Short mmCIF file of C-alpha atoms in Angstrom, two decimals:
data_model
loop_
_atom_site.label_atom_id
_atom_site.label_comp_id
_atom_site.label_asym_id
_atom_site.label_seq_id
_atom_site.Cartn_x
_atom_site.Cartn_y
_atom_site.Cartn_z
CA UNK A 164 34.67 -99.26 -40.32
CA UNK A 165 37.50 -101.28 -38.82
CA UNK A 166 38.40 -100.57 -35.19
CA UNK A 167 41.49 -101.74 -33.34
CA UNK A 168 41.03 -102.82 -29.72
CA UNK A 169 44.39 -103.08 -27.92
CA UNK A 170 44.12 -103.72 -24.13
CA UNK A 171 47.78 -104.77 -23.94
CA UNK A 172 51.37 -103.60 -24.03
CA UNK A 173 52.48 -102.40 -27.50
CA UNK A 174 56.02 -102.88 -28.68
CA UNK A 175 58.29 -100.88 -30.99
CA UNK A 176 57.01 -100.25 -34.49
CA UNK A 177 53.37 -101.34 -34.21
CA UNK A 178 51.18 -99.59 -36.79
CA UNK A 179 47.43 -99.10 -37.05
CA UNK A 180 46.42 -98.36 -40.62
CA UNK A 181 42.74 -97.86 -39.83
CA UNK A 182 41.27 -96.30 -36.68
CA UNK A 183 42.65 -96.83 -33.20
CA UNK A 184 39.74 -97.12 -30.77
CA UNK A 185 40.48 -97.59 -27.05
CA UNK A 186 37.35 -98.40 -25.04
CA UNK A 187 37.85 -98.69 -21.26
CA UNK A 188 41.05 -100.68 -21.79
CA UNK A 189 44.60 -100.31 -20.60
CA UNK A 190 46.68 -99.03 -23.49
CA UNK A 191 50.39 -99.05 -22.65
CA UNK A 192 53.29 -98.06 -24.90
CA UNK A 193 56.64 -99.45 -23.81
CA UNK A 194 59.74 -97.30 -23.40
CA UNK A 195 61.24 -96.49 -26.82
CA UNK A 196 58.22 -97.89 -28.65
CA UNK A 197 56.32 -95.94 -31.30
CA UNK A 198 52.70 -96.65 -32.13
CA UNK A 199 51.99 -95.22 -35.58
CA UNK A 200 48.37 -94.57 -36.51
CA UNK A 201 47.35 -93.53 -40.02
CA UNK A 202 43.65 -93.24 -39.26
CA UNK A 203 41.72 -91.58 -36.43
CA UNK A 204 42.32 -92.10 -32.71
CA UNK A 205 39.52 -92.28 -30.17
CA UNK A 206 39.97 -93.06 -26.49
CA UNK A 207 37.91 -92.76 -23.34
CA UNK A 208 40.85 -93.55 -21.04
CA UNK A 209 44.32 -92.15 -20.49
CA UNK A 210 46.97 -93.62 -22.76
CA UNK A 211 49.91 -94.87 -20.72
CA UNK A 212 53.58 -95.13 -21.62
CA UNK A 213 56.97 -95.82 -20.12
CA UNK A 214 59.78 -93.35 -20.81
CA UNK A 215 59.80 -92.21 -24.43
CA UNK A 216 57.01 -94.46 -25.66
CA UNK A 217 54.85 -92.37 -27.96
CA UNK A 218 51.80 -92.22 -30.16
CA UNK A 219 52.68 -91.11 -33.69
CA UNK A 220 49.96 -89.55 -35.84
CA UNK A 221 51.45 -90.48 -39.21
CA UNK A 222 48.62 -90.45 -41.72
CA UNK A 223 48.52 -88.93 -45.18
CA UNK A 224 45.01 -87.47 -44.87
CA UNK A 225 43.53 -85.36 -42.06
CA UNK A 226 43.40 -87.41 -38.86
CA UNK A 227 40.97 -86.86 -35.98
CA UNK A 228 42.24 -87.19 -32.42
CA UNK A 229 39.48 -87.63 -29.84
CA UNK A 230 40.80 -88.06 -26.31
CA UNK A 231 37.65 -86.87 -24.56
CA UNK A 232 39.63 -84.92 -21.98
CA UNK A 233 42.14 -87.73 -21.35
CA UNK A 234 45.95 -87.81 -21.35
CA UNK A 235 48.63 -88.83 -23.85
CA UNK A 236 52.17 -89.11 -22.42
CA UNK A 237 54.05 -88.45 -25.69
CA UNK A 238 52.43 -87.35 -28.92
CA UNK A 239 54.18 -86.99 -32.30
CA UNK A 240 52.56 -84.99 -35.12
CA UNK A 241 53.91 -86.37 -38.41
CA UNK A 242 51.17 -85.68 -40.96
CA UNK A 243 51.42 -83.00 -43.65
CA UNK A 244 47.61 -83.10 -43.88
CA UNK A 245 47.44 -82.26 -40.14
CA UNK A 246 45.72 -83.65 -37.06
CA UNK A 247 42.42 -82.24 -35.74
CA UNK A 248 41.25 -82.45 -32.13
CA UNK A 249 37.65 -83.62 -31.77
CA UNK A 250 35.32 -84.78 -29.03
CA UNK A 251 37.05 -83.11 -26.09
CA UNK A 252 40.27 -81.65 -24.76
CA UNK A 253 43.61 -83.45 -25.09
CA UNK A 254 46.28 -83.26 -22.40
CA UNK A 255 49.94 -84.08 -23.11
CA UNK A 256 51.95 -85.03 -20.03
CA UNK A 257 55.37 -85.73 -21.59
CA UNK A 258 56.52 -84.59 -25.05
CA UNK A 259 54.56 -82.92 -27.85
CA UNK A 260 56.73 -83.48 -30.91
CA UNK A 261 56.27 -81.75 -34.27
CA UNK A 262 57.85 -83.63 -37.15
CA UNK A 263 55.53 -82.70 -40.00
CA UNK A 264 52.28 -80.75 -40.12
CA UNK A 265 50.13 -79.12 -37.45
CA UNK A 266 47.80 -80.16 -34.70
CA UNK A 267 44.62 -78.15 -35.20
CA UNK A 268 42.60 -77.43 -32.10
CA UNK A 269 39.32 -76.55 -33.76
CA UNK A 270 36.91 -76.08 -30.84
CA UNK A 271 38.89 -78.24 -28.38
CA UNK A 272 41.59 -77.29 -25.89
CA UNK A 273 45.10 -78.71 -26.04
CA UNK A 274 46.76 -78.76 -22.62
CA UNK A 275 50.43 -79.22 -21.79
CA UNK A 276 50.98 -80.49 -18.27
CA UNK A 277 53.39 -78.52 -16.11
CA UNK A 278 56.21 -81.00 -16.69
CA UNK A 279 55.47 -81.45 -20.41
CA UNK A 280 57.73 -80.12 -23.15
CA UNK A 281 57.61 -79.81 -26.91
CA UNK A 282 60.07 -79.95 -29.82
CA UNK A 283 60.34 -79.53 -33.59
CA UNK A 284 58.07 -76.49 -33.75
CA UNK A 285 58.44 -73.95 -36.58
CA UNK A 286 56.86 -72.80 -39.82
CA UNK A 287 54.02 -75.18 -40.69
CA UNK A 288 54.66 -77.22 -37.50
CA UNK A 289 52.77 -75.96 -34.47
CA UNK A 290 49.47 -75.96 -32.66
CA UNK A 291 46.98 -74.12 -34.85
CA UNK A 292 44.23 -72.42 -32.84
CA UNK A 293 41.77 -72.30 -35.71
CA UNK A 294 38.56 -72.32 -33.68
CA UNK A 295 37.45 -71.66 -30.11
CA UNK A 296 39.99 -74.10 -28.69
CA UNK A 297 42.76 -72.72 -26.49
CA UNK A 298 46.36 -73.93 -26.17
CA UNK A 299 47.02 -74.10 -22.43
CA UNK A 300 50.11 -74.66 -20.31
CA UNK A 301 49.68 -75.72 -16.70
CA UNK A 302 51.97 -73.77 -14.37
CA UNK A 303 52.86 -74.25 -10.71
CA UNK A 304 55.44 -71.48 -10.30
CA UNK A 305 56.75 -68.27 -11.80
CA UNK A 306 58.90 -68.55 -14.92
CA UNK A 307 58.91 -68.07 -18.68
CA UNK A 308 56.58 -70.26 -20.72
CA UNK A 309 56.47 -70.29 -24.52
CA UNK A 310 53.34 -71.67 -26.17
CA UNK A 311 54.02 -73.03 -29.71
CA UNK A 312 50.97 -71.70 -31.53
CA UNK A 313 50.39 -70.27 -34.98
CA UNK A 314 47.79 -69.35 -37.54
CA UNK A 315 47.57 -70.43 -41.16
CA UNK A 316 51.09 -71.42 -42.17
CA UNK A 317 52.71 -68.87 -39.83
CA UNK A 318 54.38 -69.87 -36.58
CA UNK A 319 53.54 -67.15 -34.04
CA UNK A 320 54.50 -68.35 -30.54
CA UNK A 321 53.42 -66.51 -27.42
CA UNK A 322 55.64 -66.30 -24.35
CA UNK A 323 54.34 -65.67 -20.84
CA UNK A 324 56.82 -64.14 -18.42
CA UNK A 325 55.51 -64.74 -14.90
CA UNK A 326 57.14 -63.13 -11.89
CA UNK A 327 56.29 -63.96 -8.25
CA UNK A 328 52.65 -64.58 -7.34
CA UNK A 329 50.93 -67.72 -6.11
CA UNK A 330 49.65 -70.57 -8.28
CA UNK A 331 46.69 -72.87 -7.64
CA UNK A 332 45.44 -75.14 -10.45
CA UNK A 333 46.88 -72.43 -12.68
CA UNK A 334 47.35 -72.21 -16.40
CA UNK A 335 48.26 -69.73 -19.10
CA UNK A 336 46.58 -69.95 -22.48
CA UNK A 337 46.54 -68.43 -25.93
CA UNK A 338 44.84 -68.47 -29.30
CA UNK A 339 46.68 -67.19 -32.35
CA UNK A 340 43.96 -65.78 -34.60
CA UNK A 341 44.28 -65.27 -38.35
CA UNK A 342 43.21 -61.87 -39.66
CA UNK A 343 43.46 -58.26 -38.56
CA UNK A 344 41.99 -57.43 -35.17
CA UNK A 345 38.23 -56.74 -35.40
CA UNK A 346 38.69 -53.51 -33.43
CA UNK A 347 41.45 -52.17 -35.64
CA UNK A 348 40.48 -48.70 -36.81
CA UNK A 349 39.65 -48.71 -40.55
CA UNK A 350 42.24 -45.98 -41.14
CA UNK A 351 45.12 -48.07 -39.79
CA UNK A 352 47.40 -49.11 -42.64
CA UNK A 353 50.32 -50.74 -40.80
CA UNK A 354 49.32 -53.80 -38.78
CA UNK A 355 49.56 -57.54 -38.34
CA UNK A 356 47.22 -59.94 -40.07
CA UNK A 357 47.08 -62.06 -36.91
CA UNK A 358 46.76 -61.44 -33.17
CA UNK A 359 46.80 -63.30 -29.86
CA UNK A 360 43.89 -63.90 -27.50
CA UNK A 361 45.35 -64.40 -24.04
CA UNK A 362 43.86 -66.20 -21.06
CA UNK A 363 45.03 -67.30 -17.63
CA UNK A 364 43.58 -68.64 -14.41
CA UNK A 365 44.65 -69.56 -10.90
CA UNK A 366 47.45 -66.96 -10.65
CA UNK A 367 47.25 -64.51 -7.77
CA UNK A 368 49.55 -61.52 -7.47
CA UNK A 369 52.88 -61.12 -9.18
CA UNK A 370 53.25 -59.74 -12.68
CA UNK A 371 52.41 -61.23 -16.05
CA UNK A 372 53.95 -60.13 -19.34
CA UNK A 373 53.14 -61.46 -22.81
CA UNK A 374 55.63 -61.49 -25.69
CA UNK A 375 54.20 -62.33 -29.10
CA UNK A 376 56.43 -63.26 -32.03
CA UNK A 377 54.85 -62.51 -35.39
CA UNK A 378 55.76 -63.88 -38.82
CA UNK A 379 56.88 -61.67 -41.70
CA UNK A 380 54.03 -62.78 -44.02
CA UNK A 381 51.51 -61.36 -41.55
CA UNK A 382 52.90 -57.82 -41.81
CA UNK A 383 50.67 -55.37 -43.68
CA UNK A 384 52.17 -51.98 -44.49
CA UNK A 385 55.37 -50.66 -42.91
CA UNK A 386 56.90 -52.91 -40.26
CA UNK A 387 58.91 -50.06 -38.74
CA UNK A 388 55.63 -48.34 -37.82
CA UNK A 389 54.30 -51.32 -35.83
CA UNK A 390 53.74 -50.72 -32.12
CA UNK A 391 52.77 -53.10 -29.35
CA UNK A 392 49.12 -52.59 -28.38
CA UNK A 393 46.59 -54.66 -26.52
CA UNK A 394 42.80 -54.62 -26.51
CA UNK A 395 41.37 -54.75 -22.98
CA UNK A 396 37.81 -55.43 -24.11
CA UNK A 397 36.90 -51.75 -24.32
CA UNK A 398 39.79 -49.80 -25.77
CA UNK A 399 43.36 -50.03 -27.02
CA UNK A 400 46.22 -49.65 -24.55
CA UNK A 401 49.88 -49.09 -25.41
CA UNK A 402 52.05 -52.12 -24.76
CA UNK A 403 55.51 -52.21 -23.20
CA UNK A 404 57.77 -52.43 -26.24
CA UNK A 405 58.20 -53.65 -29.79
CA UNK A 406 61.23 -55.01 -31.63
CA UNK A 407 60.89 -55.17 -35.40
CA UNK A 408 64.33 -56.76 -35.72
CA UNK A 409 63.15 -59.86 -33.84
CA UNK A 410 59.44 -59.57 -34.75
CA UNK A 411 58.28 -59.18 -31.15
CA UNK A 412 55.57 -57.18 -29.42
CA UNK A 413 55.44 -57.06 -25.62
CA UNK A 414 52.67 -55.98 -23.28
CA UNK A 415 51.56 -56.48 -19.69
CA UNK A 416 48.77 -58.95 -19.04
CA UNK A 417 46.47 -56.90 -16.85
CA UNK A 418 43.32 -59.03 -16.95
CA UNK A 419 42.28 -62.67 -17.24
CA UNK A 420 41.82 -61.98 -20.94
CA UNK A 421 43.71 -59.52 -23.14
CA UNK A 422 44.32 -59.45 -26.88
CA UNK A 423 47.86 -58.63 -27.98
CA UNK A 424 48.46 -56.94 -31.33
CA UNK A 425 50.91 -55.02 -33.47
CA UNK A 426 49.65 -51.89 -35.21
CA UNK A 427 50.80 -48.35 -35.99
CA UNK A 428 50.34 -45.78 -33.23
CA UNK A 429 47.44 -43.32 -33.35
CA UNK A 430 45.15 -41.08 -31.34
CA UNK A 431 41.38 -40.66 -31.49
CA UNK A 432 39.08 -37.72 -30.95
CA UNK A 433 35.31 -37.27 -31.21
CA UNK A 434 34.53 -33.56 -31.65
CA UNK A 435 30.99 -32.21 -31.88
CA UNK A 436 30.19 -29.12 -33.97
CA UNK A 437 27.27 -27.38 -35.63
CA UNK A 438 27.34 -25.52 -38.96
CA UNK A 439 25.18 -22.41 -38.95
CA UNK A 440 24.19 -22.91 -42.58
CA UNK A 441 22.48 -26.24 -41.81
CA UNK A 442 21.50 -25.63 -38.18
CA UNK A 443 17.79 -25.63 -37.29
CA UNK A 444 17.42 -23.40 -34.24
CA UNK A 445 14.14 -25.10 -33.26
CA UNK A 446 15.13 -28.77 -33.45
CA UNK A 447 18.77 -28.27 -32.46
CA UNK A 448 19.84 -30.48 -35.36
CA UNK A 449 21.26 -29.80 -38.81
CA UNK A 450 19.56 -30.52 -42.09
CA UNK A 451 21.04 -33.09 -44.47
CA UNK A 452 19.66 -31.60 -47.68
CA UNK A 453 22.95 -32.14 -49.51
CA UNK A 454 22.53 -35.86 -48.97
CA UNK A 455 18.76 -36.22 -49.39
CA UNK A 456 16.25 -33.66 -50.57
CA UNK A 457 13.39 -36.16 -50.95
CA UNK A 458 11.74 -39.05 -49.14
CA UNK A 459 13.68 -41.35 -46.81
CA UNK A 460 14.08 -45.06 -47.45
CA UNK A 461 16.23 -46.80 -44.84
CA UNK A 462 19.22 -48.60 -46.34
CA UNK A 463 19.02 -46.82 -49.70
CA UNK A 464 21.39 -44.22 -51.14
CA UNK A 465 19.21 -41.24 -52.08
CA UNK A 466 19.16 -40.47 -55.78
CA UNK A 467 19.34 -36.79 -54.78
CA UNK A 468 22.68 -37.12 -52.92
CA UNK A 469 25.30 -34.59 -54.02
CA UNK A 470 27.86 -35.11 -51.24
CA UNK A 471 31.01 -36.32 -53.02
CA UNK A 472 32.21 -39.83 -52.23
CA UNK A 473 35.82 -38.69 -51.81
CA UNK A 474 37.48 -35.79 -50.03
CA UNK A 475 36.37 -32.50 -51.63
CA UNK A 476 39.13 -30.56 -49.86
CA UNK A 477 41.65 -32.11 -52.23
CA UNK A 478 39.89 -30.78 -55.34
CA UNK A 479 40.97 -27.68 -57.23
CA UNK A 480 38.10 -25.64 -55.81
CA UNK A 481 39.19 -26.08 -52.18
CA UNK A 482 42.73 -27.49 -52.09
CA UNK A 483 44.53 -24.14 -51.97
CA UNK A 484 42.63 -22.97 -48.90
CA UNK A 485 42.75 -26.36 -47.18
CA UNK A 486 46.32 -27.63 -47.07
CA UNK A 487 46.62 -31.29 -46.15
CA UNK A 488 49.37 -32.10 -43.68
CA UNK A 489 50.81 -35.61 -43.04
CA UNK A 490 47.81 -37.20 -44.72
CA UNK A 491 48.73 -38.32 -48.24
CA UNK A 492 45.85 -40.77 -48.73
CA UNK A 493 42.58 -39.45 -50.16
CA UNK A 494 39.66 -40.21 -47.85
CA UNK A 495 36.80 -42.06 -49.52
CA UNK A 496 33.46 -42.69 -47.86
CA UNK A 497 32.78 -46.32 -47.03
CA UNK A 498 29.88 -48.04 -48.77
CA UNK A 499 26.49 -47.40 -47.22
CA UNK A 500 27.52 -44.40 -45.12
CA UNK A 501 25.45 -41.96 -47.21
CA UNK A 502 22.42 -44.26 -47.23
CA UNK A 503 19.28 -43.32 -45.32
CA UNK A 504 19.81 -44.55 -41.75
CA UNK A 505 17.34 -45.82 -39.20
CA UNK A 506 18.64 -43.18 -36.76
CA UNK A 507 18.03 -39.94 -38.65
CA UNK A 508 20.24 -38.00 -36.21
CA UNK A 509 23.24 -39.85 -37.65
CA UNK A 510 22.59 -38.90 -41.28
CA UNK A 511 25.62 -37.28 -42.90
CA UNK A 512 25.48 -33.49 -43.44
CA UNK A 513 28.80 -32.80 -45.20
CA UNK A 514 32.57 -33.20 -45.17
CA UNK A 515 34.55 -31.40 -42.45
CA UNK A 516 38.26 -30.52 -42.36
CA UNK A 517 39.94 -31.24 -39.01
CA UNK A 518 43.35 -29.96 -37.95
CA UNK A 519 45.29 -31.65 -35.16
CA UNK A 520 47.61 -29.02 -33.69
CA UNK A 521 50.42 -29.19 -31.16
CA UNK A 522 50.37 -26.51 -28.49
CA UNK A 523 53.52 -24.38 -28.43
CA UNK A 524 52.05 -21.42 -26.55
CA UNK A 525 48.77 -19.99 -25.32
CA UNK A 526 48.04 -18.55 -28.77
CA UNK A 527 50.18 -20.80 -30.97
CA UNK A 528 49.55 -24.34 -32.14
CA UNK A 529 51.17 -25.53 -35.40
CA UNK A 530 49.28 -28.10 -37.47
CA UNK A 531 50.59 -31.65 -36.97
CA UNK A 532 48.14 -33.52 -39.18
CA UNK A 533 44.85 -32.91 -40.97
CA UNK A 534 41.90 -35.15 -41.75
CA UNK A 535 38.80 -34.86 -43.89
CA UNK A 536 35.93 -36.54 -42.07
CA UNK A 537 32.13 -36.58 -41.92
CA UNK A 538 29.59 -34.58 -39.93
CA UNK A 539 26.34 -36.07 -38.64
CA UNK A 540 23.10 -34.13 -38.13
CA UNK A 541 23.52 -34.18 -34.34
CA UNK A 542 26.98 -32.61 -34.66
CA UNK A 543 29.13 -35.71 -34.16
CA UNK A 544 32.25 -35.89 -36.29
CA UNK A 545 32.97 -39.43 -37.46
CA UNK A 546 35.56 -41.04 -39.66
CA UNK A 547 34.89 -42.17 -43.22
CA UNK A 548 33.12 -45.34 -42.09
CA UNK A 549 30.40 -43.13 -40.61
CA UNK A 550 30.82 -44.65 -37.14
CA UNK A 551 34.37 -44.54 -35.79
CA UNK A 552 36.06 -41.67 -33.93
CA UNK A 553 38.32 -39.40 -35.95
CA UNK A 554 41.70 -41.05 -36.34
CA UNK A 555 45.15 -39.46 -36.54
CA UNK A 556 47.88 -41.85 -37.61
CA UNK A 557 51.43 -42.17 -36.25
CA UNK A 558 51.11 -39.49 -33.59
CA UNK A 559 51.81 -39.98 -29.90
CA UNK A 560 49.29 -39.66 -27.12
CA UNK A 561 50.00 -36.45 -25.17
CA UNK A 562 48.12 -33.77 -23.24
CA UNK A 563 49.34 -31.04 -25.55
CA UNK A 564 46.90 -31.03 -28.47
CA UNK A 565 44.57 -28.48 -29.99
CA UNK A 566 41.77 -29.42 -32.39
CA UNK A 567 40.56 -26.96 -35.03
CA UNK A 568 37.45 -27.49 -37.17
CA UNK A 569 37.07 -25.91 -40.59
CA UNK A 570 34.44 -26.08 -43.34
CA UNK A 571 34.42 -25.04 -46.96
CA UNK A 572 32.02 -22.08 -46.50
CA UNK A 573 32.05 -21.45 -42.74
CA UNK A 574 34.78 -19.79 -40.71
CA UNK A 575 36.70 -22.16 -38.47
CA UNK A 576 36.69 -22.80 -34.75
CA UNK A 577 39.37 -24.18 -32.45
CA UNK A 578 39.85 -25.50 -28.96
CA UNK A 579 41.86 -23.18 -26.74
CA UNK A 580 45.60 -23.89 -26.39
CA UNK A 581 45.39 -22.59 -22.81
CA UNK A 582 43.42 -25.74 -21.95
CA UNK A 583 45.18 -28.17 -24.28
CA UNK A 584 43.55 -31.55 -24.85
CA UNK A 585 44.84 -34.90 -23.64
CA UNK A 586 44.32 -37.27 -26.56
CA UNK A 587 45.13 -40.95 -26.73
CA UNK A 588 44.08 -44.41 -27.88
CA UNK A 589 40.70 -44.05 -26.18
CA UNK A 590 38.64 -41.37 -27.89
CA UNK A 591 38.11 -38.00 -26.22
CA UNK A 592 35.00 -35.94 -26.86
CA UNK A 593 35.29 -32.19 -27.21
CA UNK A 594 31.88 -30.57 -27.60
CA UNK A 595 32.26 -27.24 -29.38
CA UNK A 596 28.45 -26.85 -29.35
CA UNK A 597 28.15 -26.77 -25.55
CA UNK A 598 28.17 -23.20 -24.24
CA UNK A 599 29.61 -24.51 -20.97
CA UNK A 600 32.83 -25.08 -22.95
CA UNK A 601 33.11 -21.45 -24.05
CA UNK A 602 36.27 -20.87 -22.00
CA UNK A 603 37.85 -23.84 -23.75
CA UNK A 604 37.15 -22.45 -27.23
CA UNK A 605 39.63 -20.09 -28.84
CA UNK A 606 38.27 -16.64 -29.67
CA UNK A 607 35.10 -14.87 -28.60
CA UNK A 608 31.47 -15.93 -28.84
CA UNK A 609 29.51 -13.54 -31.07
CA UNK A 610 32.62 -12.46 -32.94
CA UNK A 611 34.43 -15.64 -33.93
CA UNK A 612 31.62 -18.16 -33.52
CA UNK A 613 27.87 -17.80 -33.09
CA UNK A 614 25.49 -18.82 -30.33
CA UNK A 615 22.02 -19.77 -31.51
CA UNK A 616 18.99 -21.99 -30.93
CA UNK A 617 16.09 -22.39 -28.54
CA UNK A 618 18.57 -24.26 -26.37
CA UNK A 619 21.59 -22.08 -27.06
CA UNK A 620 24.43 -23.84 -28.87
CA UNK A 621 27.76 -22.70 -30.27
CA UNK A 622 27.85 -22.86 -34.08
CA UNK A 623 30.37 -22.06 -36.80
CA UNK A 624 29.53 -18.85 -38.66
CA UNK A 625 28.28 -19.49 -42.19
CA UNK A 626 28.85 -17.33 -45.27
CA UNK A 627 32.60 -17.62 -45.98
CA UNK A 628 32.04 -18.28 -49.68
CA UNK A 629 35.44 -16.98 -50.81
CA UNK A 630 37.61 -19.03 -48.39
CA UNK A 631 39.20 -16.05 -46.64
CA UNK A 632 39.24 -15.45 -42.89
CA UNK A 633 35.97 -13.60 -42.46
CA UNK A 634 32.31 -13.25 -43.35
CA UNK A 635 31.28 -9.83 -44.66
CA UNK A 636 28.48 -8.27 -46.72
CA UNK A 637 30.19 -5.04 -47.84
CA UNK A 638 33.71 -3.82 -48.40
CA UNK A 639 36.70 -5.47 -50.09
CA UNK A 640 36.56 -9.24 -50.82
CA UNK A 641 33.08 -9.54 -49.40
CA UNK A 642 31.18 -12.81 -49.76
CA UNK A 643 28.04 -11.32 -51.32
CA UNK A 644 29.96 -9.96 -54.31
CA UNK A 645 31.95 -13.19 -54.62
CA UNK A 646 28.78 -15.24 -54.96
CA UNK A 647 27.38 -12.87 -57.59
CA UNK A 648 30.55 -12.28 -59.58
CA UNK A 649 32.56 -15.51 -59.35
CA UNK A 650 29.83 -18.11 -58.97
CA UNK A 651 26.78 -16.63 -60.73
CA UNK A 652 28.77 -14.79 -63.43
CA UNK A 653 27.36 -11.40 -62.32
CA UNK A 654 23.81 -12.40 -63.30
CA UNK A 655 21.43 -11.84 -60.40
CA UNK A 656 18.77 -14.01 -62.04
CA UNK A 657 20.99 -17.09 -62.29
CA UNK A 658 20.06 -20.00 -60.05
CA UNK A 659 22.30 -23.05 -59.61
CA UNK A 660 20.23 -25.99 -58.40
CA UNK A 661 21.35 -29.32 -56.94
CA UNK A 662 24.98 -28.27 -56.72
CA UNK A 663 27.76 -28.92 -54.22
CA UNK A 664 29.17 -25.40 -54.26
CA UNK A 665 30.87 -23.04 -51.81
CA UNK A 666 28.32 -20.35 -52.70
CA UNK A 667 25.56 -22.45 -51.13
CA UNK A 668 26.17 -20.99 -47.69
CA UNK A 669 22.83 -22.13 -46.23
CA UNK A 670 23.49 -25.69 -47.45
CA UNK A 671 20.15 -26.09 -49.23
CA UNK A 672 21.86 -27.34 -52.47
CA UNK A 673 20.95 -24.12 -54.35
CA UNK A 674 23.07 -21.03 -55.08
CA UNK A 675 21.00 -17.93 -55.75
CA UNK A 676 21.34 -14.18 -55.29
CA UNK A 677 17.66 -13.22 -55.32
CA UNK A 678 14.39 -14.95 -54.55
CA UNK A 679 13.35 -17.25 -51.70
CA UNK A 680 16.03 -18.66 -49.39
CA UNK A 681 18.79 -16.89 -51.31
CA UNK A 682 22.38 -16.96 -50.07
CA UNK A 683 22.89 -13.19 -50.14
CA UNK A 684 20.10 -12.59 -47.64
CA UNK A 685 21.23 -15.52 -45.52
CA UNK A 686 24.69 -13.97 -45.12
CA UNK A 687 23.19 -10.68 -44.04
CA UNK A 688 20.60 -12.10 -41.63
CA UNK A 689 22.18 -15.17 -40.01
CA UNK A 690 25.90 -14.53 -39.39
CA UNK A 691 25.76 -10.72 -39.62
CA UNK A 692 22.53 -10.03 -37.70
CA UNK A 693 21.10 -7.90 -40.57
CA UNK A 694 23.86 -5.33 -40.13
CA UNK A 695 25.66 -4.69 -43.44
CA UNK A 696 28.73 -3.25 -41.71
CA UNK A 697 29.30 -6.22 -39.39
CA UNK A 698 32.28 -8.50 -40.03
CA UNK A 699 32.76 -11.91 -38.44
CA UNK A 700 36.36 -13.10 -38.23
CA UNK A 701 37.93 -16.52 -38.00
CA UNK A 702 40.09 -17.01 -34.91
CA UNK A 703 42.52 -19.91 -34.93
CA UNK A 704 45.85 -20.26 -33.06
CA UNK A 705 48.88 -19.29 -35.09
CA UNK A 706 51.15 -21.79 -36.73
#
């Protein structure tokens, strides 16, 4: 392959059609001169220039630029097929000029010296941070610094606003990354399909603010719902502001590394509950017989699974009793969630209906939004991916929330409005099962929710087969008669096997009135303590 050795002063208009290779030589570009290279450039020394003398990358195929950590005074990108950094970092000390195409960093850093500037940037003309390489700007004082980065074909510059502080060998850096943020909750529907990884060093004190400008093609969903958020490595934090008219999201830079993003607002919660119908008082776990009634095989969906793949509370059987609020999208379980898991405590037991309520008084809390989510054997409520906290979309973080838990054949339970919950972008755990939280649960233990187990736990009363507000064995609208008359067609000998049915109050996938493990006897013995006159009532705050 032809190499061009040029240890001399280059004058206006010199072109190198093959590679330009500078090996321990003085390479000087005179003021006003342009050295055009259509092949690759490799140098192990700083390129030198007077005034506006510049190196023009003007090929028609992808060009490699390997400066090995050395300097270029003025660099022009004029290649629709783009320029790729290789071999080491490149530092521009004068002007970085975009005429056509991008400079792709790959896994190398591109550094602008403190006095360096850039021009011509825009759609399709910017520094593309398409690998681990970082675009850096050296800084020696406070000020506003815009870094001309982008991802794909989208120009998405990032501005640092630095106030006060001291600077020693300092820089600010950024990567514009294509794709939604990896920590975006799967329920988020309004977000950017790119984000910014921020970095800085050598700055002590003062304040740092980042302003990201996104491109319209990266918007997914409703732009008006986008909010400025940043990921601090552990959780999401609300940014400073957002401006959908100018496509900007703004947030403080509170660490050496932050990741700036635009996404709809939300809150998270991680409740823990037990259903009496599935609760094993000896093990302190629930059975998952609805999901698997046979042998376990890790990674495999059991052939015996009868848990529906999509929200049952929207079906005709349950939809009247479970009104969805501010949640128009049907929840569907993500692939693999109902498979046998290596951790058997995380196997899915059933669907749960969760109400997010806003406290308006000590006994009142209107429903703000509802969700249908999944319940694990150990009581954890998780979202439809089987892992994430329960997500409520487009609601603000406040300390004024109440969480109510309901199930298709158990009576519900609620946190107490008197001790309203502070919910935000970082999930909050409320453990309904812990008897130490009794004062923070609405209603009365033994009347509105049960306490059971060798290690006593709070559990939701089972047996509410007819979706009303109580569990009862005798009297009007009792659950025993409902199972016999409405589900078993008044035939005491009928047995419904392998069914997902509200009459299966002990959650063993069978509805039966007589015989072993029948639902009639379970209602009498478990929730009602074998007393036919006992009634257990649901206690939720009023709307």
